[in-house]
């Protein structure tokens, strides 16, 4: 996010917002806080280990390292989004039950709608994911979200039941 900083607050939380809106505690007993009167706060997380994931293009650790160091668990679903331009959004996905994922259609649609609702994009967006690019349109006439993009065979397997 242009003009945004990731800050680890004194409360141990990660804040993604404008640095000038974060007010650290200067005396005992007075809590630090983020002034969100301008609606600039993008993220608050209790997981301070995600701080290093908010910057850069790639994952800084392998999936195994992230699980071992308890950055994320199998129960977490997290979509990281970065606005590249008005209607181009880069996302990275950590999907519940599987970890790092090449793409997630539901997450792409949610990201596009959230960007449109907050004025960061229009109703048509290109969502760039590790597995490819999706076109997402939030139709004004029927209020439905439409997604188009490539589908590719990525693996096969067998399970014994």
PDB file of C-alpha atoms in Angstrom:
ATOM      1  CA  UNK A   1       0.000   0.000   0.000  1.00  0.00           C
ATOM      2  CA  UNK A   2       1.453   3.295  -1.092  1.00  0.00           C
ATOM      3  CA  UNK A   3       2.270   5.531   1.855  1.00  0.00           C
ATOM      4  CA  UNK A   4       1.670   2.742   4.366  1.00  0.00           C
ATOM      5  CA  UNK A   5       4.071   1.399   6.952  1.00  0.00           C
ATOM      6  CA  UNK A   6       3.997  -1.872   8.840  1.00  0.00           C
ATOM      7  CA  UNK A   7       4.540  -1.204  12.528  1.00  0.00           C
ATOM      8  CA  UNK A   8       4.871  -3.606  15.419  1.00  0.00           C
ATOM      9  CA  UNK A   9       3.116  -1.823  18.252  1.00  0.00           C
ATOM     10  CA  UNK A  10       3.983  -1.929  21.907  1.00  0.00           C
ATOM     11  CA  UNK A  11       0.938  -4.145  22.334  1.00  0.00           C
ATOM     12  CA  UNK A  12       2.659  -6.775  20.139  1.00  0.00           C
ATOM     13  CA  UNK A  13       0.206  -6.314  17.272  1.00  0.00           C
ATOM     14  CA  UNK A  14       1.117  -5.542  13.675  1.00  0.00           C
ATOM     15  CA  UNK A  15      -0.445  -2.383  12.256  1.00  0.00           C
ATOM     16  CA  UNK A  16      -0.442  -1.576   8.549  1.00  0.00           C
ATOM     17  CA  UNK A  17      -1.304   2.071   8.191  1.00  0.00           C
ATOM     18  CA  UNK A  18       0.144   5.559   8.187  1.00  0.00           C
ATOM     19  CA  UNK A  19       3.056   5.980  10.561  1.00  0.00           C
ATOM     20  CA  UNK A  20       1.894   9.463  11.575  1.00  0.00           C
ATOM     21  CA  UNK A  21      -1.383   7.951  12.855  1.00  0.00           C
ATOM     22  CA  UNK A  22       0.307   5.525  15.258  1.00  0.00           C
ATOM     23  CA  UNK A  23       0.864   6.937  18.730  1.00  0.00           C
ATOM     24  CA  UNK A  24       3.125   4.841  20.962  1.00  0.00           C
ATOM     25  CA  UNK A  25       2.782   5.001  24.715  1.00  0.00           C
ATOM     26  CA  UNK A  26       5.114   7.560  26.307  1.00  0.00           C
ATOM     27  CA  UNK A  27       4.353   6.759  29.934  1.00  0.00           C
ATOM     28  CA  UNK A  28       3.427   3.705  31.979  1.00  0.00           C
ATOM     29  CA  UNK A  29      -0.245   2.892  32.072  1.00  0.00           C
ATOM     30  CA  UNK A  30      -1.080   4.863  28.922  1.00  0.00           C
ATOM     31  CA  UNK A  31      -1.744   2.485  26.003  1.00  0.00           C
ATOM     32  CA  UNK A  32      -0.470   3.062  22.484  1.00  0.00           C
ATOM     33  CA  UNK A  33      -3.135   3.523  19.821  1.00  0.00           C
ATOM     34  CA  UNK A  34      -3.777   4.065  16.113  1.00  0.00           C
ATOM     35  CA  UNK A  35      -5.906   7.076  15.135  1.00  0.00           C
ATOM     36  CA  UNK A  36      -8.109   5.660  12.370  1.00  0.00           C
ATOM     37  CA  UNK A  37     -10.314   8.734  11.927  1.00  0.00           C
ATOM     38  CA  UNK A  38      -9.170   8.904   8.268  1.00  0.00           C
ATOM     39  CA  UNK A  39      -9.924   5.165   7.683  1.00  0.00           C
ATOM     40  CA  UNK A  40      -6.313   4.531   6.716  1.00  0.00           C
ATOM     41  CA  UNK A  41      -5.744   1.428   8.848  1.00  0.00           C
ATOM     42  CA  UNK A  42      -5.375  -1.574   6.520  1.00  0.00           C
ATOM     43  CA  UNK A  43      -4.541  -4.427   8.890  1.00  0.00           C
ATOM     44  CA  UNK A  44      -4.287  -5.254  12.558  1.00  0.00           C
ATOM     45  CA  UNK A  45      -2.941  -8.670  13.479  1.00  0.00           C
ATOM     46  CA  UNK A  46      -2.081 -10.334  16.754  1.00  0.00           C
ATOM     47  CA  UNK A  47       0.499 -12.423  14.892  1.00  0.00           C
ATOM     48  CA  UNK A  48       3.662 -10.314  14.913  1.00  0.00           C
ATOM     49  CA  UNK A  49       5.461 -12.998  12.897  1.00  0.00           C
ATOM     50  CA  UNK A  50       3.607 -11.861   9.751  1.00  0.00           C
ATOM     51  CA  UNK A  51       5.451  -8.544   9.887  1.00  0.00           C
ATOM     52  CA  UNK A  52       8.220  -9.776   7.601  1.00  0.00           C
ATOM     53  CA  UNK A  53       5.653 -11.122   5.104  1.00  0.00           C
ATOM     54  CA  UNK A  54       4.122  -7.713   4.426  1.00  0.00           C
ATOM     55  CA  UNK A  55       7.071  -6.558   2.351  1.00  0.00           C
ATOM     56  CA  UNK A  56       8.541  -8.000  -0.813  1.00  0.00           C
ATOM     57  CA  UNK A  57       7.329 -10.317  -3.515  1.00  0.00           C
ATOM     58  CA  UNK A  58       8.158 -13.800  -2.275  1.00  0.00           C
ATOM     59  CA  UNK A  59       7.628 -15.833   0.832  1.00  0.00           C
ATOM     60  CA  UNK A  60      10.656 -15.244   3.107  1.00  0.00           C
ATOM     61  CA  UNK A  61      10.435 -18.722   4.638  1.00  0.00           C
ATOM     62  CA  UNK A  62       9.425 -22.135   3.350  1.00  0.00           C
ATOM     63  CA  UNK A  63       6.016 -23.507   4.278  1.00  0.00           C
ATOM     64  CA  UNK A  64       7.658 -25.965   6.677  1.00  0.00           C
ATOM     65  CA  UNK A  65       9.600 -23.140   8.385  1.00  0.00           C
ATOM     66  CA  UNK A  66       6.467 -20.999   8.704  1.00  0.00           C
ATOM     67  CA  UNK A  67       4.588 -23.856  10.372  1.00  0.00           C
ATOM     68  CA  UNK A  68       7.525 -24.789  12.608  1.00  0.00           C
ATOM     69  CA  UNK A  69       8.024 -21.178  13.697  1.00  0.00           C
ATOM     70  CA  UNK A  70       4.258 -20.899  14.211  1.00  0.00           C
ATOM     71  CA  UNK A  71       3.742 -18.047  11.782  1.00  0.00           C
ATOM     72  CA  UNK A  72       0.608 -19.810  10.547  1.00  0.00           C
ATOM     73  CA  UNK A  73      -1.266 -22.982  11.386  1.00  0.00           C
ATOM     74  CA  UNK A  74      -3.247 -25.397   9.218  1.00  0.00           C
ATOM     75  CA  UNK A  75      -6.411 -23.658  10.457  1.00  0.00           C
ATOM     76  CA  UNK A  76      -5.467 -20.183   9.140  1.00  0.00           C
ATOM     77  CA  UNK A  77      -6.689 -18.623   5.905  1.00  0.00           C
ATOM     78  CA  UNK A  78      -4.808 -15.463   4.978  1.00  0.00           C
ATOM     79  CA  UNK A  79      -4.834 -13.473   1.750  1.00  0.00           C
ATOM     80  CA  UNK A  80      -2.092 -10.871   1.318  1.00  0.00           C
ATOM     81  CA  UNK A  81      -2.987  -8.196  -1.236  1.00  0.00           C
ATOM     82  CA  UNK A  82      -0.898  -5.427  -2.711  1.00  0.00           C
ATOM     83  CA  UNK A  83      -2.387  -2.797  -5.015  1.00  0.00           C
ATOM     84  CA  UNK A  84      -0.103  -2.523  -8.049  1.00  0.00           C
ATOM     85  CA  UNK A  85      -2.255   0.019  -9.899  1.00  0.00           C
ATOM     86  CA  UNK A  86      -5.903   1.132  -9.889  1.00  0.00           C
ATOM     87  CA  UNK A  87      -7.248  -2.208 -11.152  1.00  0.00           C
ATOM     88  CA  UNK A  88      -4.272  -4.592 -10.708  1.00  0.00           C
ATOM     89  CA  UNK A  89      -3.856  -6.392  -7.397  1.00  0.00           C
ATOM     90  CA  UNK A  90      -1.127  -8.902  -6.474  1.00  0.00           C
ATOM     91  CA  UNK A  91      -2.139 -11.512  -3.921  1.00  0.00           C
ATOM     92  CA  UNK A  92      -0.438 -14.338  -2.051  1.00  0.00           C
ATOM     93  CA  UNK A  93      -2.494 -17.050  -0.367  1.00  0.00           C
ATOM     94  CA  UNK A  94      -2.035 -19.196   2.735  1.00  0.00           C
ATOM     95  CA  UNK A  95      -5.060 -21.482   2.599  1.00  0.00           C
ATOM     96  CA  UNK A  96      -6.642 -23.316   5.490  1.00  0.00           C
ATOM     97  CA  UNK A  97      -5.720 -26.990   5.438  1.00  0.00           C
ATOM     98  CA  UNK A  98      -3.004 -26.782   2.798  1.00  0.00           C
ATOM     99  CA  UNK A  99      -0.731 -23.785   3.464  1.00  0.00           C
ATOM    100  CA  UNK A 100       0.833 -21.886   0.548  1.00  0.00           C
ATOM    101  CA  UNK A 101      -1.542 -22.076  -2.425  1.00  0.00           C
ATOM    102  CA  UNK A 102      -1.050 -21.090  -6.070  1.00  0.00           C
ATOM    103  CA  UNK A 103      -4.459 -19.440  -6.355  1.00  0.00           C
ATOM    104  CA  UNK A 104      -7.816 -19.072  -4.666  1.00  0.00           C
ATOM    105  CA  UNK A 105     -10.861 -17.954  -6.635  1.00  0.00           C
ATOM    106  CA  UNK A 106     -12.904 -17.094  -3.566  1.00  0.00           C
ATOM    107  CA  UNK A 107     -10.042 -15.028  -2.162  1.00  0.00           C
ATOM    108  CA  UNK A 108      -9.531 -13.288  -5.515  1.00  0.00           C
ATOM    109  CA  UNK A 109     -13.206 -12.311  -5.643  1.00  0.00           C
ATOM    110  CA  UNK A 110     -13.204 -11.128  -2.022  1.00  0.00           C
ATOM    111  CA  UNK A 111     -10.051  -9.089  -2.626  1.00  0.00           C
ATOM    112  CA  UNK A 112     -11.555  -7.437  -5.716  1.00  0.00           C
ATOM    113  CA  UNK A 113     -14.801  -6.538  -3.937  1.00  0.00           C
ATOM    114  CA  UNK A 114     -12.938  -5.227  -0.870  1.00  0.00           C
ATOM    115  CA  UNK A 115     -10.727  -3.072  -3.119  1.00  0.00           C
ATOM    116  CA  UNK A 116     -13.792  -1.698  -4.923  1.00  0.00           C
ATOM    117  CA  UNK A 117     -15.695  -1.036  -1.678  1.00  0.00           C
ATOM    118  CA  UNK A 118     -12.760   0.920  -0.267  1.00  0.00           C
ATOM    119  CA  UNK A 119     -12.231   2.929  -3.469  1.00  0.00           C
ATOM    120  CA  UNK A 120      -8.867   1.336  -4.308  1.00  0.00           C
ATOM    121  CA  UNK A 121     -10.134  -0.107  -7.591  1.00  0.00           C
ATOM    122  CA  UNK A 122     -13.140  -0.097  -9.849  1.00  0.00           C
ATOM    123  CA  UNK A 123     -15.579  -2.960 -10.264  1.00  0.00           C
ATOM    124  CA  UNK A 124     -13.216  -4.764 -12.675  1.00  0.00           C
ATOM    125  CA  UNK A 125      -9.852  -5.985 -11.427  1.00  0.00           C
ATOM    126  CA  UNK A 126      -6.991  -8.190 -12.540  1.00  0.00           C
ATOM    127  CA  UNK A 127      -5.881 -10.341  -9.617  1.00  0.00           C
ATOM    128  CA  UNK A 128      -2.308 -11.621 -10.056  1.00  0.00           C
ATOM    129  CA  UNK A 129      -1.637 -14.828  -8.122  1.00  0.00           C
ATOM    130  CA  UNK A 130       1.234 -17.334  -8.113  1.00  0.00           C
ATOM    131  CA  UNK A 131      -0.837 -19.660 -10.297  1.00  0.00           C
ATOM    132  CA  UNK A 132      -1.920 -17.062 -12.853  1.00  0.00           C
ATOM    133  CA  UNK A 133      -4.055 -13.983 -13.380  1.00  0.00           C
ATOM    134  CA  UNK A 134      -7.803 -13.828 -12.824  1.00  0.00           C
ATOM    135  CA  UNK A 135     -10.210 -11.202 -14.135  1.00  0.00           C
ATOM    136  CA  UNK A 136     -12.848 -10.336 -11.536  1.00  0.00           C
ATOM    137  CA  UNK A 137     -15.911  -8.197 -12.263  1.00  0.00           C
ATOM    138  CA  UNK A 138     -18.400  -7.080  -9.636  1.00  0.00           C
ATOM    139  CA  UNK A 139     -21.482  -6.419 -11.782  1.00  0.00           C
ATOM    140  CA  UNK A 140     -23.437  -3.329 -10.745  1.00  0.00           C
ATOM    141  CA  UNK A 141     -26.721  -4.451 -12.335  1.00  0.00           C
ATOM    142  CA  UNK A 142     -27.113  -7.840 -10.619  1.00  0.00           C
ATOM    143  CA  UNK A 143     -24.589  -7.409  -7.747  1.00  0.00           C
ATOM    144  CA  UNK A 144     -22.933 -10.724  -8.689  1.00  0.00           C
ATOM    145  CA  UNK A 145     -19.181 -11.290  -8.822  1.00  0.00           C
ATOM    146  CA  UNK A 146     -17.829 -12.944 -11.973  1.00  0.00           C
ATOM    147  CA  UNK A 147     -14.389 -14.482 -12.274  1.00  0.00           C
ATOM    148  CA  UNK A 148     -12.631 -15.648 -15.423  1.00  0.00           C
ATOM    149  CA  UNK A 149      -9.188 -17.058 -15.917  1.00  0.00           C
ATOM    150  CA  UNK A 150      -7.229 -20.118 -16.939  1.00  0.00           C
ATOM    151  CA  UNK A 151      -7.726 -23.544 -15.414  1.00  0.00           C
ATOM    152  CA  UNK A 152      -4.851 -25.985 -15.516  1.00  0.00           C
ATOM    153  CA  UNK A 153      -4.286 -29.530 -14.326  1.00  0.00           C
ATOM    154  CA  UNK A 154      -1.666 -29.285 -11.560  1.00  0.00           C
ATOM    155  CA  UNK A 155      -1.503 -32.728  -9.978  1.00  0.00           C
ATOM    156  CA  UNK A 156      -3.094 -36.140  -9.633  1.00  0.00           C
ATOM    157  CA  UNK A 157      -3.181 -38.503  -6.725  1.00  0.00           C
ATOM    158  CA  UNK A 158      -4.850 -41.508  -5.196  1.00  0.00           C
ATOM    159  CA  UNK A 159      -6.317 -41.949  -1.768  1.00  0.00           C
ATOM    160  CA  UNK A 160      -7.212 -45.256  -0.205  1.00  0.00           C
ATOM    161  CA  UNK A 161     -10.527 -45.214   1.594  1.00  0.00           C
TER     162      UNK A 161
END
